[in-house]
Short mmCIF file of C-alpha atoms and ligand atoms in Angstrom, two decimals:
data_model
loop_
_atom_site.label_atom_id
_atom_site.label_comp_id
_atom_site.label_asym_id
_atom_site.label_seq_id
_atom_site.Cartn_x
_atom_site.Cartn_y
_atom_site.Cartn_z
CA UNK A 1 -23.99 57.34 -2.87
CA UNK A 2 -26.99 55.49 -4.29
CA UNK A 3 -28.90 52.56 -2.82
CA UNK A 4 -28.24 50.47 -5.97
CA UNK A 5 -25.37 48.50 -4.40
CA UNK A 6 -27.66 47.32 -1.63
CA UNK A 7 -30.13 45.80 -4.11
CA UNK A 8 -27.27 44.42 -6.19
CA UNK A 9 -26.10 42.56 -3.08
CA UNK A 10 -29.61 41.33 -2.32
CA UNK A 11 -29.92 40.00 -5.90
CA UNK A 12 -26.51 38.33 -5.58
CA UNK A 13 -27.57 36.32 -2.52
CA UNK A 14 -31.22 35.66 -3.43
CA UNK A 15 -30.23 32.46 -5.22
CA UNK A 16 -28.35 31.23 -2.17
CA UNK A 17 -31.30 32.03 0.07
CA UNK A 18 -33.56 30.10 -2.30
CA UNK A 19 -31.16 27.16 -2.49
CA UNK A 20 -31.38 26.85 1.30
CA UNK A 21 -35.11 26.11 1.25
CA UNK A 22 -34.83 22.47 0.21
CA UNK A 23 -33.49 21.03 3.45
CA UNK A 24 -34.27 23.85 5.90
CA UNK A 25 -38.04 23.76 6.22
CA UNK A 26 -38.02 22.56 9.85
CA UNK A 27 -38.46 24.75 12.96
CA UNK A 28 -35.37 25.91 14.83
CA UNK A 29 -36.68 28.28 17.55
CA UNK A 30 -38.64 31.55 17.82
CA UNK A 31 -37.90 35.08 16.61
CA UNK A 32 -38.10 38.22 18.84
CA UNK A 33 -41.87 38.53 18.24
CA UNK A 34 -42.48 34.91 19.15
CA UNK A 35 -43.03 33.52 15.62
CA UNK A 36 -41.66 30.10 14.86
CA UNK A 37 -38.21 30.43 13.28
CA UNK A 38 -37.08 27.98 10.59
CA UNK A 39 -33.49 27.05 9.76
CA UNK A 40 -34.13 28.85 6.44
CA UNK A 41 -35.06 32.09 8.27
CA UNK A 42 -31.84 31.96 10.30
CA UNK A 43 -29.71 31.30 7.24
CA UNK A 44 -31.31 34.07 5.14
CA UNK A 45 -30.81 36.51 8.01
CA UNK A 46 -27.14 35.56 8.40
CA UNK A 47 -26.45 35.89 4.65
CA UNK A 48 -28.13 39.30 4.44
CA UNK A 49 -26.36 40.62 7.55
CA UNK A 50 -22.94 39.57 6.24
CA UNK A 51 -23.39 40.88 2.71
CA UNK A 52 -25.16 44.13 3.58
CA UNK A 53 -22.84 45.13 6.42
CA UNK A 54 -19.89 44.63 4.05
CA UNK A 55 -21.18 47.57 1.98
CA UNK A 56 -19.46 50.82 2.94
CA UNK A 57 -22.61 52.95 2.77
CA UNK A 58 -24.50 50.63 5.18
CA UNK A 59 -24.37 51.87 8.77
CA UNK A 60 -26.46 49.12 10.32
CA UNK A 61 -28.57 46.03 9.78
CA UNK A 62 -31.84 45.34 11.55
CA UNK A 63 -33.96 42.24 11.05
CA UNK A 64 -37.22 40.68 12.07
CA UNK A 65 -35.11 37.74 13.22
CA UNK A 66 -32.90 39.74 15.63
CA UNK A 67 -33.70 41.51 18.86
CA UNK A 68 -31.41 44.51 18.24
CA UNK A 69 -29.82 46.48 15.42
CA UNK A 70 -26.37 45.28 14.31
CA UNK A 71 -24.28 48.41 13.93
CA UNK A 72 -21.79 48.61 11.07
CA UNK A 73 -19.60 51.43 9.81
CA UNK A 74 -20.16 55.13 9.32
CA UNK A 75 -22.42 54.79 6.24
CA UNK A 76 -25.57 56.75 5.55
CA UNK A 77 -28.02 53.85 5.11
CA UNK A 78 -29.74 51.71 7.72
CA UNK A 79 -31.12 48.52 6.25
CA UNK A 80 -34.09 46.71 7.83
CA UNK A 81 -35.03 43.26 6.52
CA UNK A 82 -37.63 40.59 6.81
CA UNK A 83 -35.19 37.91 5.60
CA UNK A 84 -37.84 35.30 4.83
CA UNK A 85 -41.36 36.65 4.65
CA UNK A 86 -44.07 34.00 4.62
CA UNK A 87 -41.69 31.31 5.81
CA UNK A 88 -44.61 29.21 7.03
CA UNK A 89 -45.32 28.73 3.29
CA UNK A 90 -42.16 26.65 2.81
CA UNK A 91 -43.67 23.53 4.38
CA UNK A 92 -46.44 23.49 1.75
CA UNK A 93 -44.14 24.64 -1.09
CA UNK A 94 -45.88 27.97 -1.59
CA UNK A 95 -44.10 31.26 -2.33
CA UNK A 96 -42.05 33.30 0.12
CA UNK A 97 -40.07 36.53 -0.09
CA UNK A 98 -37.42 38.84 1.33
CA UNK A 99 -38.26 42.45 2.24
CA UNK A 100 -35.61 45.17 2.37
CA UNK A 101 -36.22 48.70 3.67
CA UNK A 102 -33.50 51.34 3.43
CA UNK A 103 -33.83 54.14 6.00
CA UNK A 104 -31.67 57.22 6.41
CA UNK A 105 -32.08 56.90 10.19
CA UNK A 106 -31.39 54.09 12.64
CA UNK A 107 -34.61 52.10 13.10
CA UNK A 108 -37.12 52.23 14.62
CA UNK A 109 -37.48 55.13 12.20
CA UNK A 110 -40.52 56.87 10.69
CA UNK A 111 -41.87 55.96 7.27
CA UNK A 112 -40.75 59.31 5.92
CA UNK A 113 -37.12 58.32 6.55
CA UNK A 114 -37.30 55.50 3.98
CA UNK A 115 -35.15 56.27 0.93
CA UNK A 116 -35.63 52.96 -0.89
CA UNK A 117 -37.32 49.60 -0.50
CA UNK A 118 -37.48 46.37 -2.41
CA UNK A 119 -38.58 42.78 -2.17
CA UNK A 120 -37.53 39.47 -3.64
CA UNK A 121 -40.25 36.99 -4.55
CA UNK A 122 -39.31 33.29 -4.53
CA UNK A 123 -42.07 32.12 -6.83
CA UNK A 124 -41.95 29.90 -9.92
CA UNK A 125 -39.10 32.26 -10.85
CA UNK A 126 -37.16 34.64 -8.61
CA UNK A 127 -37.99 38.31 -9.15
CA UNK A 128 -37.16 41.53 -7.33
CA UNK A 129 -39.16 44.76 -7.26
CA UNK A 130 -37.28 47.89 -6.23
CA UNK A 131 -38.35 51.48 -5.50
CA UNK A 132 -35.51 53.95 -5.04
CA UNK A 133 -35.86 57.63 -4.16
CA UNK A 134 -36.75 59.70 -7.19
CA UNK A 135 -36.81 56.66 -9.53
CA UNK A 136 -39.60 54.64 -11.07
CA UNK A 137 -40.39 51.20 -9.64
CA UNK A 138 -38.53 48.44 -11.49
CA UNK A 139 -39.12 44.68 -11.61
CA UNK A 140 -36.11 42.42 -12.19
CA UNK A 141 -35.62 38.76 -12.95
CA UNK A 142 -32.87 37.22 -10.82
CA UNK A 143 -30.83 34.37 -12.28
CA UNK A 144 -27.40 33.23 -11.15
CA UNK A 145 -27.02 36.20 -8.82
CA UNK A 146 -27.56 38.71 -11.63
CA UNK A 147 -30.59 40.93 -12.15
CA UNK A 148 -32.03 41.85 -15.52
CA UNK A 149 -34.88 44.28 -16.01
CA UNK A 150 -38.26 42.63 -16.62
CA UNK A 151 -40.39 45.76 -16.39
CA UNK A 152 -39.64 49.44 -16.02
CA UNK A 153 -42.02 51.93 -14.44
CA UNK A 154 -44.19 49.34 -12.70
CA UNK A 155 -47.60 50.90 -11.92
CA UNK A 156 -50.69 49.44 -10.32
CA UNK A 157 -53.32 48.69 -12.97
CA UNK A 158 -56.16 51.21 -12.80
CA UNK A 159 -58.84 48.48 -12.79
CA UNK A 160 -58.44 46.39 -9.61
CA UNK A 161 -59.32 42.70 -9.74
CA UNK A 162 -57.96 40.90 -6.64
CA UNK A 163 -58.02 41.20 -2.85
CA UNK A 164 -56.60 39.31 0.11
CA UNK A 165 -57.27 40.13 3.76
CA UNK A 166 -55.48 38.23 6.55
CA UNK A 167 -56.66 37.11 9.95
CA UNK A 168 -59.73 35.00 10.78
CA UNK A 169 -62.95 36.61 9.56
CA UNK A 170 -64.68 36.23 12.99
CA UNK A 171 -61.82 38.30 14.51
CA UNK A 172 -62.24 41.19 12.05
CA UNK A 173 -63.84 44.38 13.38
CA UNK A 174 -67.25 45.11 11.81
CA UNK A 175 -65.67 47.85 9.65
CA UNK A 176 -63.28 45.34 8.01
CA UNK A 177 -66.09 42.84 7.45
CA UNK A 178 -68.18 45.64 5.84
CA UNK A 179 -65.21 46.64 3.69
CA UNK A 180 -64.75 43.08 2.42
CA UNK A 181 -68.43 43.07 1.45
CA UNK A 182 -67.83 46.26 -0.52
CA UNK A 183 -64.89 44.61 -2.30
CA UNK A 184 -67.09 41.66 -3.22
CA UNK A 185 -69.78 44.06 -4.48
CA UNK A 186 -67.10 45.64 -6.69
CA UNK A 187 -66.59 42.11 -8.06
CA UNK A 188 -63.01 41.76 -6.82
CA UNK A 189 -61.81 38.18 -6.53
CA UNK A 190 -60.39 36.72 -3.30
CA UNK A 191 -56.79 35.58 -3.68
CA UNK A 192 -54.88 35.09 -0.44
CA UNK A 193 -51.70 33.02 -0.31
CA UNK A 194 -50.31 33.71 3.19
CA UNK A 195 -47.04 35.40 2.26
CA UNK A 196 -47.20 39.18 2.29
CA UNK A 197 -44.65 39.58 -0.50
CA UNK A 198 -46.51 37.23 -2.86
CA UNK A 199 -49.92 38.67 -1.98
CA UNK A 200 -48.75 42.25 -2.47
CA UNK A 201 -46.94 41.32 -5.69
CA UNK A 202 -50.17 40.04 -7.20
CA UNK A 203 -51.90 43.28 -6.19
CA UNK A 204 -49.15 45.11 -8.05
CA UNK A 205 -49.68 42.85 -11.06
CA UNK A 206 -53.50 42.78 -11.15
CA UNK A 207 -54.61 45.78 -9.09
CA UNK A 208 -56.59 45.43 -5.90
CA UNK A 209 -55.90 45.45 -2.18
CA UNK A 210 -53.94 43.44 0.38
CA UNK A 211 -54.65 43.84 4.07
CA UNK A 212 -53.66 42.38 7.41
CA UNK A 213 -56.11 44.23 9.67
CA UNK A 214 -56.58 44.99 13.34
CA UNK A 215 -58.15 41.95 14.99
CA UNK A 216 -60.33 41.22 18.01
CA UNK A 217 -57.89 41.05 20.93
CA UNK A 218 -55.02 42.06 18.65
CA UNK A 219 -55.61 45.70 17.61
CA UNK A 220 -52.09 46.01 16.24
CA UNK A 221 -52.64 43.18 13.73
CA UNK A 222 -49.77 40.85 12.82
CA UNK A 223 -47.30 42.52 10.49
CA UNK A 224 -44.24 44.41 11.66
CA UNK A 225 -43.98 48.13 10.87
CA UNK A 226 -40.22 48.57 10.35
CA UNK A 227 -39.54 45.33 8.45
CA UNK A 228 -42.74 44.67 6.53
CA UNK A 229 -45.42 47.37 6.51
CA UNK A 230 -43.42 50.54 5.87
CA UNK A 231 -41.09 49.17 3.14
CA UNK A 232 -44.00 47.56 1.26
CA UNK A 233 -45.99 50.81 1.62
CA UNK A 234 -43.05 52.73 0.14
CA UNK A 235 -43.03 50.45 -2.92
CA UNK A 236 -46.81 50.52 -3.45
CA UNK A 237 -46.97 54.30 -3.11
CA UNK A 238 -44.05 54.69 -5.54
CA UNK A 239 -46.03 52.52 -7.99
CA UNK A 240 -49.00 54.90 -7.84
CA UNK A 241 -50.92 53.05 -5.14
CA UNK A 242 -51.69 53.94 -1.56
CA UNK A 243 -51.17 52.53 1.93
CA UNK A 244 -52.96 52.81 5.24
CA UNK A 245 -52.80 51.70 8.84
CA UNK A 246 -56.59 52.09 8.84
CA UNK A 247 -56.55 55.86 9.35
CA UNK A 248 -53.55 57.28 7.48
CA UNK A 249 -50.69 56.40 5.14
CA UNK A 250 -48.20 53.96 6.63
CA UNK A 251 -45.47 56.34 5.49
CA UNK A 252 -46.81 58.80 8.10
CA UNK A 253 -46.26 56.19 10.83
CA UNK A 254 -43.44 56.57 13.35
CA UNK A 255 -42.88 53.24 15.09
CA UNK A 256 -41.35 53.61 18.55
CA UNK A 257 -40.20 50.02 18.97
CA UNK A 258 -38.13 48.01 16.50
CA UNK A 259 -40.52 45.04 16.44
CA UNK A 260 -43.77 47.02 16.68
CA UNK A 261 -46.76 45.72 14.70
CA UNK A 262 -49.35 47.66 12.74
CA UNK A 263 -52.51 46.98 10.74
CA UNK A 264 -51.64 47.14 7.02
CA UNK A 265 -53.66 47.95 3.90
CA UNK A 266 -51.97 48.37 0.50
CA UNK A 267 -53.42 48.79 -2.95
CA UNK A 268 -55.20 51.04 -5.43
CA UNK A 269 -55.73 54.52 -4.03
CA UNK A 270 -59.54 54.48 -4.37
CA UNK A 271 -59.75 51.16 -2.49
CA UNK A 272 -57.55 52.49 0.34
CA UNK A 273 -59.69 55.62 0.49
CA UNK A 274 -62.79 53.40 0.73
CA UNK A 275 -61.13 51.42 3.55
CA UNK A 276 -60.40 54.56 5.58
CA UNK A 277 -63.93 55.80 4.98
CA UNK A 278 -65.37 52.48 6.22
CA UNK A 279 -63.10 52.42 9.30
CA UNK A 280 -64.08 56.01 10.13
CA UNK A 281 -67.77 55.15 9.64
CA UNK A 282 -68.19 57.48 6.65
P1 FDP B 1 -45.27 34.24 8.08
O1 FDP B 1 -45.87 34.25 9.46
O2 FDP B 1 -45.35 32.92 7.36
O3 FDP B 1 -43.85 34.83 8.05
O4 FDP B 1 -44.55 37.73 8.04
C1 FDP B 1 -45.77 37.30 8.54
C2 FDP B 1 -46.59 36.53 7.54
O5 FDP B 1 -46.12 35.27 7.20
C3 FDP B 1 -46.84 37.32 6.24
O6 FDP B 1 -45.96 37.06 5.21
C4 FDP B 1 -48.23 36.91 5.85
O7 FDP B 1 -48.89 37.89 5.11
C5 FDP B 1 -48.89 36.63 7.16
O8 FDP B 1 -47.87 36.38 8.11
C6 FDP B 1 -49.77 35.42 7.08
O9 FDP B 1 -50.44 35.23 8.25
P2 FDP B 1 -51.69 34.22 8.37
O10 FDP B 1 -51.09 32.86 8.45
O11 FDP B 1 -52.35 34.65 9.64
O12 FDP B 1 -52.53 34.42 7.16
ZN1 ZN B 2 -42.88 38.67 7.02
#
């Protein structure tokens, strides 16, 4: 069976998730990693769990918003979601997203067990970018629960122009600070919006690099491996880019805990190579 039905279901509910933003921008509690949880996060998570677990080929649903995996039937796919990435952007009416990773093992599972990944971007329009095993990366427009192809064979532009690195600059290790200087020397332009999906999507559109690095007192960085880092790495690598935890591809990572965090760097292969060289002091 293919993973197409999973992304069809995600497209079908993206409009509903988006419609819930208007009156659900207030805090409701905290998620398993202690981040503030909005009513919109809770609703997106519930919609995705219901719709995805109803698909025969889906064996389980894991989410950034839930402590444990929800087991489903005897299917072959294990779906891991960040239901509302960048939800702190809702208060200021900036973009947010949904990240979907499809693993062939029950998470926490290694990057190499990803068979597909995609994200929805709630921007001025709603789009979805999907990478499925053995297929080219495709960008869709989502309207009224239907997806239509906007762009086939999405590839990172060879000439990078933008970068965005998260965390406070004083908390960056010297290697990251030195790397950012190198990016500036290469005349890349800073563009950081605070939602991973939107920031990575503009890297895919313009070429460049997105990072959420290891920080002083927080060597694991902020982003979650299973729900955010690995699926987005799968997409970027499928689009001809590269990913890194600082030392190796994120697809080589094998998280041991469901909500584990990891430093993340995604972008053009030469920029990721330069990052690893800087981190290793080369
Ligand atoms: P958010 O907390 O709003 O959900 O998922 C974590 C995330 O957003 C990413 O989308 C984003 O890249 C990052 O955190 C932003 O963190 P900063 O506020 O520290 O920049
Ligand atoms: Zn997120």
